[in-house]
Amino acid sequence: MTALKLLQVLVLRSLRQERLLSLLSVLGVALGIALFVGVKLSSDRALGSFESDIRGPNPSVTHEITSASGIDFDEAVYRHVRMLEEKSLPVIRAGGLVKGRGETIEILGLDIIRTLRYVQATEGTPGDLEAVLRQPAGVIVPASLAKRLSLGKNDTITVSLYDRDYDLTVVSVTDAPSVPSGTAVMDIGNFQEHFGRQGVLTRIDLPTDPATANLIENSLPDSLVIRQKEEAVRNQEALIASFRQNLHFISLMAILVGMFLLYNTVFISIVKRRTEIGILRSLGAGKGTVLSLFALQGLLLGLAGSLLGIALGQLSATLSVAAVQKTVTSMYSRVFIGTPFITLHDALKALLLGLSVSCAASLIPAREASRLSPNESSREGSFEMRYRRHLIAVSCLGSLLILAGAAISYVEYLKTPFTFPYLAHSGILLIILGFTLLSPAYLLAVMKAVRRPVIHLFGAIGRISLGEMQGSLYRFSIALMSVAVSCALIVALLTLIYSFRHSLQRWINSTILADVYIKPASCVSNYCFQPLSEEVASLVEKAPEVAGVDRYRVLNLDISGTKVITAFGDAALTRRLAGKAFVEARKEERLREVEEGKAVAVSLYLAARLGLSRGDTVELPTPSGRQAFTVSDTFVSYSTTSGFLYLDRRWLREYWGLDDATQLTVYLKEGQDPAAFIGRLRTGELRGYSLQIMNNRELRQMILGIFDRSFAITYAIEIIATVVSLIGVVSILIALTLEKRREMSILRYLGGSWRQIEQKVLLSAGLAGAAGTLLGLVMGLMMSLIFVRVVNRVSFGWEVDFQIPGLPLGLTLLAVFLTTVVVAVIPAKAVRRFDPTRYISRE
Amino acid sequence: MILLDDVRKSYGNAAVLRGIDLEVSGGEFLSIMGSSGSGKSTLLNLVGGMDRPDSGAIRVDGQDLTALSDEPLTLYRRRKVGFIFQFFNLLPNITVFENVEMPLLLNGSNDTARVMECLSHVGLRDKIRSYPHELSGGQQQRVAVARALVHDPPLILADEPTGSLDTTSGDAIMSLIASLCRERGRTVLLVTHDISIARRADRVLKIRDGRILP
């Protein structure tokens, strides 16, 4: 009871009295947590989507057989496998696009008779089986998909699949939970016949034991692999792990800014209530009581912020899901996320994170408060003086942390000891912490440097402002760090995006050289594996405007458990028709080596992962067995994160027995108009086909559009972090203004005008803002160098040139600085409401 | 120099000054005695232009303060008034020198010699680089006195200047105030509840319940 009374009188009442500050702190923490929750929910659901796609509707399945050589395989294998494991299930799948809706859909062909109980609706009838079997284009759709597309039983849905449009009939709407939300299920026989895929399968699912799996593995051809479902799920998760973890890291930065805010609020509260602390200690309160009071204050603010953040996180997840879904689908593979709803588990994790951050933020100042002696607490300026004594030691420690952060990031750059950039991220955090410890010394140095010009320009007000900042060094350095961390985040992300865009543009200039590109309309990812029909390829090749067509074929090879995009192109044709436009120095040579030898060009990331360099040999799985190729070159590729191989088409014919294409790269004759050509194809020869046909410019724009979309979440994080830090600046300025009411009253008595007092507040804010912006620029450039050169390379395998966006950066930082000054107008104007006579007579 | 004509002031429902009539000659040292809540600090604030009466007139050197807006009142205070407070009210984050210099700086001037002269008068020339929290109470009040005099105001308003000091320090401050008043013919209005302090003035008035006692 006593404790509750103390809590009510000393903590809750204080929170109510400092309502505005408390509210701002809660908001700051809430925004950081909301961002974290939103990112986590969206990316967790993406993983869940992958997992349900891999597992399929039958939950008893433990293993799967897939082709390592990247193409659907002969269904004759199934007969053989069934003899060893009679519960094996054949599966065929294809990705499509719902016409007119832009929504992607997976069509799954299953042995309906044996899997009906897993896909049937709860209220399903025997008639459902008959309907699925009898209707050649009959599909079972999950209720969520039916709701999204407003479908009911017997409705028709038009889907672009391969290079044509197909009408499918909904024979049943199912509520079976194991049918993924973006999937429609067909009978496998109907699938093969309706889509012309007779005699092939995509995979075989098996519910089996390890011994039988081993037996089967030994009997399979080299081109097929058997894997546990768990391993397949893990491999797929690993694909987007870097994407998820980098998003998490950036959202953690937003939480860090919120943490500054909370630290700031508790610190200000302690300084304002230092007399109260002295009185409490004089009355017999122990150090533990004082520590608990302020720690509890911070914890309560953190709790309120976390709860609000969880609610806002649900909103942010709903808003960010489209961006995450599009990015993952473009960069990795088709995924459907739906509307993510926060679970109790997610909420508890977020709450724990918020409370931990709040605890850390408030314990440091609370501990300092507990160490104040009664007589020390009554003397104004004494609290700050304690910190001054340790200034040199703290500054040295800060410098060491900055060096350590830079050092471990460099180690990661050189050695890449982990698959995820743990060292680089730790290095960034150390650098931020180091600069935080260095900030008071930095602020002192800045004030010393600007003292003369400030006093010359602003006279008495300048002197008072500088004196005040010096006297409240640690408080102003917290305001400075709020601005600095926000600026650093902006600088780092802007530089990363600019560098990446610059490198991407260069890559586009060296890679996208043809006039027209044709692929199936259902292909929404960067690479699709469903081939175009022979008629489409022939019709385009025969067009009179055409100088040459590269039948570009992409496969998804399984190399040591990792899916690797493997492209087969006509190297000779490319050299002949696009050679003049080559920007990259080695491209001509690379293509020639690929054309002439049994050679493969390997992306830098894959080369690093597999430890390959020029002249090494790499074995590729083909339907004809494993084939060895010589690595002729390594090159940069931004189109994928899992590695990329390029070979000449003749190997596709020789080892895969294929001559088709997943994309047609078309070079027109001199003087031909691509737009006119495309128009003629669309209305003429290719009228009945469902295709994406783009000219060079359109493809370049699409690639840049994917890039911009993938950074949409990053932009959102940037904005939120900036808002949180500006909240921090406002809160500290308000707090400092409130604390300085007596000084302002004295100035009024001495003849200072309200305008002069407003100028003082704005000048202090301007100085802290300018110093913070400058520090943020330095921090941000260090962070961006680590993001660009280390994190990107380790996480995604992308080598990016470091480029500083001078003008955009300068303008953005100027905007942040000006905003800092503008928000200072709030407390500056608020001072006019003071009655100076109230504050003069009290001690 | 100072003329108050039926000045009244209330805060909410509480009447603090109930019709004050007062005349103070130039160069006079006047003490106003009263207990806590009698209205003496309010009276000082009105004469110093920090507050406005509800009714009545206040004239200082012929200038009607009640007719002035905030800017002219600020200028009046900056040029013509020096305040000395019970709790010193020095700016804590600037040095002794800078505290004394502040009224000059606010006036737009920069007279180092004048500042040193005032600090010499109060015996604190050797403390120019110290900060207020490094000084004793008596020393801080002497700095406050120097600050009140540095811009040579004709009027000094002192609100319980010895209230926070021990007897010895208080005596020293009163001697200082009295001598500086007489040297330059400044008008001093001092409020106190202490009869021994009040008697140091040329004239003592008593105030009770917002009225000057006859």
Coordinates of N, CA, C and O in Angstrom, one line a residue, chain A residues 482-609:
Chain A
S482 N 19.5 13.7 -30.8 CA 18.2 13.4 -31.4 C 18.2 13.8 -32.9 O 17.8 13.0 -33.8
V483 N 18.7 15.0 -33.1 CA 18.8 15.5 -34.5 C 19.8 14.7 -35.2 O 19.6 14.3 -36.4
A484 N 21.0 14.4 -34.6 CA 22.1 13.8 -35.3 C 21.7 12.3 -35.7 O 22.0 11.9 -36.9
V485 N 21.0 11.6 -34.8 CA 20.7 10.2 -35.2 C 19.7 10.2 -36.4 O 19.8 9.4 -37.3
S486 N 18.7 11.1 -36.3 CA 17.8 11.2 -37.4 C 18.5 11.6 -38.7 O 18.2 11.0 -39.7
C487 N 19.3 12.6 -38.6 CA 20.1 13.0 -39.8 C 20.9 11.9 -40.3 O 21.0 11.6 -41.6
A488 N 21.6 11.2 -39.4 CA 22.5 10.1 -39.8 C 21.7 9.0 -40.6 O 22.1 8.5 -41.6
L489 N 20.5 8.7 -40.1 CA 19.6 7.7 -40.7 C 19.3 8.2 -42.1 O 19.3 7.4 -43.1
I490 N 18.9 9.5 -42.2 CA 18.5 10.0 -43.5 C 19.7 10.0 -44.5 O 19.6 9.5 -45.6
V491 N 20.9 10.4 -44.0 CA 22.1 10.5 -44.8 C 22.4 9.0 -45.3 O 22.7 8.8 -46.5
A492 N 22.4 8.1 -44.3 CA 22.8 6.7 -44.7 C 21.8 6.1 -45.7 O 22.3 5.5 -46.7
L493 N 20.6 6.3 -45.5 CA 19.6 5.7 -46.4 C 19.6 6.4 -47.8 O 19.5 5.7 -48.8
L494 N 19.7 7.7 -47.8 CA 19.7 8.4 -49.0 C 20.9 8.0 -49.8 O 20.8 7.8 -51.1
T495 N 22.1 8.0 -49.2 CA 23.3 7.6 -49.9 C 23.2 6.2 -50.4 O 23.7 5.9 -51.5
L496 N 22.7 5.3 -49.6 CA 22.5 3.9 -50.0 C 21.7 3.8 -51.2 O 22.0 3.2 -52.2
I497 N 20.5 4.5 -51.2 CA 19.6 4.4 -52.3 C 20.2 5.1 -53.5 O 20.1 4.5 -54.7
Y498 N 20.9 6.2 -53.4 CA 21.5 6.9 -54.5 C 22.6 6.0 -55.1 O 22.7 5.9 -56.3
S499 N 23.5 5.5 -54.2 CA 24.6 4.6 -54.7 C 24.0 3.4 -55.5 O 24.5 3.1 -56.6
F500 N 23.0 2.8 -54.9 CA 22.4 1.6 -55.5 C 21.8 2.0 -56.9 O 22.0 1.3 -57.8
R501 N 21.1 3.1 -56.9 CA 20.4 3.5 -58.1 C 21.5 3.8 -59.2 O 21.3 3.4 -60.4
H502 N 22.6 4.4 -58.8 CA 23.6 4.7 -59.7 C 24.2 3.4 -60.3 O 24.4 3.3 -61.5
S503 N 24.5 2.5 -59.4 CA 25.1 1.2 -59.9 C 24.1 0.4 -60.7 O 24.4 -0.2 -61.7
L504 N 22.8 0.5 -60.3 CA 21.8 -0.2 -61.0 C 21.6 0.4 -62.4 O 21.5 -0.3 -63.4
Q505 N 21.6 1.7 -62.5 CA 21.5 2.4 -63.8 C 22.6 2.0 -64.7 O 22.4 1.7 -65.9
R506 N 23.8 1.9 -64.1 CA 25.0 1.4 -64.9 C 24.8 0.0 -65.4 O 25.1 -0.3 -66.6
W507 N 24.3 -0.8 -64.5 CA 24.0 -2.2 -64.9 C 23.0 -2.3 -66.0 O 23.1 -3.1 -66.9
I508 N 21.9 -1.5 -65.8 CA 20.9 -1.5 -66.8 C 21.5 -1.1 -68.2 O 21.2 -1.7 -69.2
N509 N 22.3 0.0 -68.2 CA 22.9 0.5 -69.4 C 23.7 -0.6 -70.1 O 23.9 -0.6 -71.3
S510 N 24.3 -1.5 -69.3 CA 25.2 -2.5 -69.9 C 24.4 -3.8 -70.2 O 24.9 -4.7 -70.9
T511 N 23.2 -4.0 -69.7 CA 22.5 -5.2 -69.8 C 21.3 -5.1 -70.7 O 21.0 -6.0 -71.5
I512 N 20.5 -4.1 -70.6 CA 19.3 -3.9 -71.3 C 19.6 -3.2 -72.6 O 19.6 -2.0 -72.7
L513 N 19.9 -4.0 -73.6 CA 20.4 -3.4 -74.9 C 19.5 -3.7 -76.1 O 19.7 -3.1 -77.1
A514 N 18.6 -4.6 -75.9 CA 17.7 -5.0 -77.1 C 16.6 -4.0 -77.3 O 16.4 -3.1 -76.4
D515 N 15.9 -4.1 -78.4 CA 14.8 -3.1 -78.6 C 13.5 -3.5 -78.0 O 12.7 -2.7 -77.5
V516 N 13.2 -4.8 -78.0 CA 11.9 -5.3 -77.5 C 12.1 -6.5 -76.6 O 12.9 -7.4 -77.0
Y517 N 11.3 -6.7 -75.6 CA 11.4 -7.8 -74.7 C 10.0 -8.4 -74.6 O 9.0 -7.7 -74.3
I518 N 9.9 -9.8 -74.8 CA 8.6 -10.4 -74.7 C 8.6 -11.6 -73.7 O 9.6 -12.4 -73.8
K519 N 7.7 -11.6 -72.8 CA 7.6 -12.7 -71.9 C 6.1 -13.0 -71.5 O 5.3 -12.1 -71.8
P520 N 5.8 -14.1 -70.8 CA 4.4 -14.3 -70.5 C 3.8 -13.3 -69.6 O 4.5 -12.7 -68.7
A521 N 2.6 -12.9 -69.8 CA 1.9 -11.9 -68.9 C 1.9 -12.3 -67.5 O 1.9 -11.5 -66.6
S522 N 1.9 -13.7 -67.2 CA 1.8 -14.1 -65.9 C 3.1 -14.0 -65.1 O 3.2 -14.3 -63.9
C523 N 4.2 -13.6 -65.8 CA 5.5 -13.5 -65.2 C 5.6 -12.1 -64.4 O 5.8 -11.1 -65.0
V524 N 5.4 -12.2 -63.1 CA 5.5 -11.0 -62.3 C 6.8 -10.8 -61.5 O 7.1 -9.8 -60.9
S525 N 7.6 -11.9 -61.5 CA 8.9 -11.8 -60.9 C 10.0 -11.4 -61.9 O 9.7 -11.3 -63.1
N526 N 11.1 -11.1 -61.5 CA 12.2 -10.7 -62.4 C 12.5 -11.9 -63.4 O 12.8 -11.7 -64.5
Y527 N 12.4 -13.1 -62.8 CA 12.6 -14.3 -63.7 C 11.5 -15.3 -63.5 O 11.0 -15.5 -62.4
C528 N 11.0 -15.8 -64.6 CA 10.0 -16.8 -64.6 C 10.5 -18.0 -65.4 O 11.3 -17.9 -66.2
F529 N 9.9 -19.2 -65.0 CA 10.5 -20.4 -65.6 C 9.5 -21.1 -66.6 O 9.8 -22.1 -67.1
Q530 N 8.3 -20.5 -66.7 CA 7.4 -21.1 -67.6 C 7.7 -20.6 -69.1 O 7.7 -19.4 -69.3
P531 N 7.9 -21.6 -70.0 CA 8.3 -21.2 -71.3 C 7.2 -20.6 -72.2 O 6.0 -20.9 -72.0
L532 N 7.6 -19.8 -73.1 CA 6.7 -19.3 -74.2 C 6.5 -20.5 -75.1 O 7.3 -21.4 -75.3
S533 N 5.3 -20.5 -75.8 CA 5.1 -21.5 -76.8 C 6.0 -21.3 -78.0 O 6.4 -20.2 -78.3
E534 N 6.2 -22.4 -78.8 CA 7.1 -22.3 -80.0 C 6.5 -21.4 -81.0 O 7.2 -20.7 -81.7
E535 N 5.1 -21.4 -81.1 CA 4.5 -20.5 -82.1 C 4.8 -19.0 -81.9 O 5.1 -18.3 -82.8
V536 N 4.8 -18.6 -80.6 CA 5.1 -17.2 -80.3 C 6.5 -16.9 -80.8 O 6.8 -15.9 -81.5
A537 N 7.5 -17.8 -80.4 CA 8.9 -17.5 -80.8 C 9.0 -17.5 -82.3 O 9.7 -16.6 -82.8
S538 N 8.4 -18.4 -83.0 CA 8.5 -18.5 -84.4 C 7.9 -17.2 -85.1 O 8.5 -16.7 -86.0
L539 N 6.7 -16.8 -84.6 CA 6.0 -15.7 -85.2 C 6.9 -14.4 -85.1 O 7.0 -13.7 -86.0
V540 N 7.6 -14.3 -83.9 CA 8.4 -13.1 -83.7 C 9.6 -13.1 -84.6 O 10.0 -12.2 -85.3
E541 N 10.2 -14.3 -84.7 CA 11.5 -14.5 -85.5 C 11.2 -14.2 -86.9 O 12.1 -13.7 -87.6
K542 N 10.0 -14.5 -87.4 CA 9.7 -14.3 -88.8 C 9.3 -12.9 -89.2 O 9.2 -12.6 -90.3
A543 N 9.1 -12.1 -88.2 CA 8.6 -10.7 -88.5 C 9.7 -10.0 -89.3 O 10.9 -10.1 -89.0
P544 N 9.2 -9.2 -90.3 CA 10.2 -8.6 -91.2 C 11.0 -7.5 -90.6 O 12.2 -7.2 -91.0
E545 N 10.5 -6.9 -89.5 CA 11.3 -5.8 -88.8 C 12.5 -6.4 -88.0 O 13.3 -5.6 -87.6
V546 N 12.5 -7.7 -87.8 CA 13.4 -8.2 -86.8 C 14.8 -8.6 -87.4 O 14.8 -9.2 -88.5
A547 N 15.8 -8.1 -86.7 CA 17.2 -8.5 -87.2 C 17.6 -9.8 -86.5 O 18.4 -10.5 -87.1
G548 N 17.2 -10.0 -85.3 CA 17.6 -11.2 -84.6 C 16.8 -11.4 -83.3 O 16.4 -10.4 -82.7
V549 N 16.6 -12.6 -82.8 CA 15.9 -12.9 -81.6 C 16.7 -13.8 -80.7 O 17.1 -14.9 -81.2
D550 N 17.0 -13.4 -79.5 CA 17.7 -14.2 -78.6 C 16.6 -14.9 -77.7 O 15.9 -14.3 -77.0
R551 N 16.5 -16.3 -78.0 CA 15.6 -17.1 -77.2 C 16.2 -17.3 -75.8 O 17.0 -18.2 -75.6
Y552 N 15.9 -16.4 -74.9 CA 16.5 -16.4 -73.6 C 15.7 -17.4 -72.7 O 14.5 -17.3 -72.5
R553 N 16.4 -18.4 -72.1 CA 15.8 -19.4 -71.3 C 16.3 -19.3 -69.9 O 17.6 -19.3 -69.7
V554 N 15.4 -19.3 -68.9 CA 15.9 -19.2 -67.5 C 15.4 -20.5 -66.8 O 14.3 -20.9 -66.9
L555 N 16.3 -21.1 -66.1 CA 16.0 -22.2 -65.2 C 16.4 -21.9 -63.8 O 17.2 -21.1 -63.5
N556 N 15.8 -22.7 -62.8 CA 16.1 -22.5 -61.4 C 16.9 -23.7 -61.0 O 16.3 -24.7 -60.5
L557 N 18.2 -23.7 -61.1 CA 18.9 -24.9 -60.8 C 19.1 -25.1 -59.3 O 19.3 -24.1 -58.6
D558 N 19.2 -26.3 -58.8 CA 19.4 -26.6 -57.4 C 20.9 -26.9 -57.3 O 21.3 -28.0 -57.6
I559 N 21.6 -26.0 -56.7 CA 23.1 -26.2 -56.5 C 23.3 -26.3 -55.0 O 23.2 -25.2 -54.3
S560 N 23.6 -27.5 -54.5 CA 23.9 -27.6 -53.1 C 22.8 -27.1 -52.2 O 23.0 -26.4 -51.2
G561 N 21.5 -27.3 -52.6 CA 20.4 -26.9 -51.8 C 20.0 -25.5 -52.0 O 18.9 -25.1 -51.5
T562 N 20.7 -24.7 -52.8 CA 20.3 -23.4 -53.1 C 19.8 -23.2 -54.5 O 20.4 -23.8 -55.5
K563 N 18.7 -22.5 -54.7 CA 18.2 -22.3 -56.1 C 19.0 -21.2 -56.7 O 19.2 -20.1 -56.1
V564 N 19.5 -21.5 -57.9 CA 20.4 -20.5 -58.6 C 19.7 -20.2 -59.9 O 19.5 -21.1 -60.7
I565 N 19.5 -18.9 -60.2 CA 19.0 -18.5 -61.5 C 20.0 -18.8 -62.6 O 21.2 -18.3 -62.5
T566 N 19.7 -19.6 -63.6 CA 20.6 -19.9 -64.7 C 20.0 -19.5 -66.0 O 18.9 -20.0 -66.3
A567 N 20.7 -18.7 -66.7 CA 20.2 -18.1 -67.9 C 21.0 -18.7 -69.1 O 22.2 -18.8 -69.1
F568 N 20.2 -19.0 -70.2 CA 20.9 -19.5 -71.4 C 20.5 -18.5 -72.5 O 19.4 -18.2 -72.8
G569 N 21.6 -17.9 -73.1 CA 21.3 -16.9 -74.1 C 22.2 -17.2 -75.3 O 23.1 -18.0 -75.3
D570 N 21.9 -16.5 -76.4 CA 22.6 -16.6 -77.7 C 23.8 -15.6 -77.6 O 23.6 -14.5 -78.0
A571 N 24.9 -16.1 -77.1 CA 26.0 -15.2 -76.9 C 26.5 -14.6 -78.2 O 26.8 -13.4 -78.3
A572 N 26.5 -15.4 -79.3 CA 27.0 -14.9 -80.6 C 26.1 -13.8 -81.1 O 26.6 -12.7 -81.6
L573 N 24.8 -14.0 -81.0 CA 23.9 -13.1 -81.5 C 24.0 -11.8 -80.7 O 23.9 -10.7 -81.3
T574 N 24.1 -11.9 -79.4 CA 24.2 -10.7 -78.6 C 25.4 -9.9 -79.0 O 25.3 -8.7 -79.1
R575 N 26.5 -10.6 -79.2 CA 27.7 -9.9 -79.5 C 27.6 -9.2 -80.9 O 28.0 -8.0 -81.1
R576 N 26.9 -9.9 -81.8 CA 26.8 -9.3 -83.2 C 25.8 -8.1 -83.2 O 26.2 -7.1 -83.8
L577 N 24.7 -8.3 -82.5 CA 23.7 -7.2 -82.6 C 23.7 -6.1 -81.6 O 23.2 -5.0 -81.8
A578 N 24.3 -6.4 -80.5 CA 24.4 -5.4 -79.4 C 25.8 -4.9 -79.0 O 26.0 -4.1 -78.1
G579 N 26.8 -5.5 -79.7 CA 28.1 -5.3 -79.3 C 28.5 -3.8 -79.3 O 29.3 -3.4 -78.5
K580 N 28.0 -3.0 -80.2 CA 28.3 -1.6 -80.3 C 27.9 -0.9 -79.1 O 28.4 0.2 -78.7
A581 N 26.8 -1.4 -78.4 CA 26.3 -0.6 -77.3 C 26.9 -1.1 -76.0 O 26.5 -0.6 -74.9
F582 N 27.8 -2.0 -76.0 CA 28.4 -2.5 -74.7 C 29.1 -1.4 -74.0 O 29.9 -0.6 -74.5
V583 N 28.7 -1.2 -72.7 CA 29.3 -0.2 -71.9 C 30.4 -0.8 -71.0 O 31.5 -0.2 -70.9
E584 N 30.2 -2.0 -70.6 CA 31.1 -2.6 -69.7 C 32.3 -3.2 -70.5 O 32.1 -3.8 -71.6
A585 N 33.5 -3.0 -70.0 CA 34.7 -3.3 -70.8 C 34.8 -4.8 -71.1 O 35.1 -5.2 -72.2
R586 N 34.5 -5.6 -70.1 CA 34.7 -7.1 -70.3 C 33.6 -7.8 -71.0 O 33.7 -9.0 -71.2
K587 N 32.5 -7.1 -71.3 CA 31.3 -7.9 -71.7 C 31.5 -8.7 -73.0 O 31.2 -9.8 -73.1
E588 N 32.1 -8.0 -74.0 CA 32.4 -8.6 -75.3 C 33.3 -9.9 -75.0 O 33.0 -11.0 -75.6
E589 N 34.3 -9.8 -74.3 CA 35.2 -10.9 -74.0 C 34.5 -12.0 -73.3 O 34.6 -13.2 -73.6
R590 N 33.6 -11.6 -72.3 CA 32.9 -12.6 -71.5 C 32.0 -13.5 -72.4 O 31.9 -14.7 -72.3
L591 N 31.3 -12.8 -73.3 CA 30.3 -13.4 -74.2 C 31.1 -14.4 -75.1 O 30.6 -15.5 -75.4
R592 N 32.2 -13.9 -75.6 CA 33.0 -14.7 -76.5 C 33.5 -16.0 -75.8 O 33.4 -17.1 -76.4
E593 N 33.9 -15.9 -74.6 CA 34.4 -17.0 -73.9 C 33.3 -18.0 -73.6 O 33.4 -19.2 -73.7
V594 N 32.1 -17.5 -73.3 CA 30.9 -18.3 -73.1 C 30.5 -19.0 -74.3 O 30.1 -20.2 -74.4
E595 N 30.6 -18.3 -75.4 CA 30.2 -18.8 -76.7 C 31.1 -20.0 -77.2 O 30.7 -21.0 -77.7
E596 N 32.4 -19.7 -77.0 CA 33.4 -20.6 -77.6 C 33.7 -21.9 -76.8 O 34.0 -22.9 -77.3
G597 N 33.7 -21.7 -75.5 CA 34.1 -22.9 -74.6 C 32.9 -23.5 -73.9 O 31.8 -23.0 -74.0
K598 N 33.2 -24.5 -73.1 CA 32.2 -25.1 -72.3 C 32.3 -24.3 -71.0 O 32.8 -24.7 -69.9
A599 N 31.8 -23.1 -71.1 CA 32.1 -22.1 -70.0 C 30.8 -21.5 -69.5 O 29.7 -21.5 -70.1
V600 N 31.0 -21.0 -68.3 CA 29.8 -20.3 -67.6 C 30.4 -19.1 -66.9 O 31.5 -19.0 -66.4
A601 N 29.6 -18.0 -67.0 CA 29.9 -16.8 -66.3 C 29.1 -16.8 -65.0 O 27.9 -17.1 -65.0
V602 N 29.7 -16.4 -63.9 CA 29.1 -16.5 -62.6 C 29.0 -15.2 -61.9 O 30.0 -14.4 -62.0
S603 N 27.9 -14.9 -61.3 CA 27.8 -13.6 -60.6 C 28.8 -13.6 -59.4 O 29.1 -14.6 -58.8
L604 N 29.2 -12.4 -59.0 CA 30.2 -12.2 -58.0 C 29.7 -12.8 -56.7 O 30.5 -13.5 -56.0
Y605 N 28.5 -12.7 -56.3 CA 28.0 -13.2 -55.1 C 28.1 -14.7 -55.0 O 28.6 -15.3 -54.0
L606 N 27.6 -15.3 -56.1 CA 27.7 -16.8 -56.2 C 29.1 -17.3 -56.1 O 29.5 -18.3 -55.5
A607 N 30.0 -16.6 -56.9 CA 31.4 -16.9 -56.9 C 32.0 -16.9 -55.5 O 32.7 -17.8 -55.1
A608 N 31.6 -15.9 -54.8 CA 32.1 -15.7 -53.4 C 31.6 -16.9 -52.5 O 32.3 -17.5 -51.7
R609 N 30.3 -17.1 -52.7 CA 29.6 -18.2 -51.8 C 30.2 -19.6 -52.1 O 30.4 -20.4 -51.2

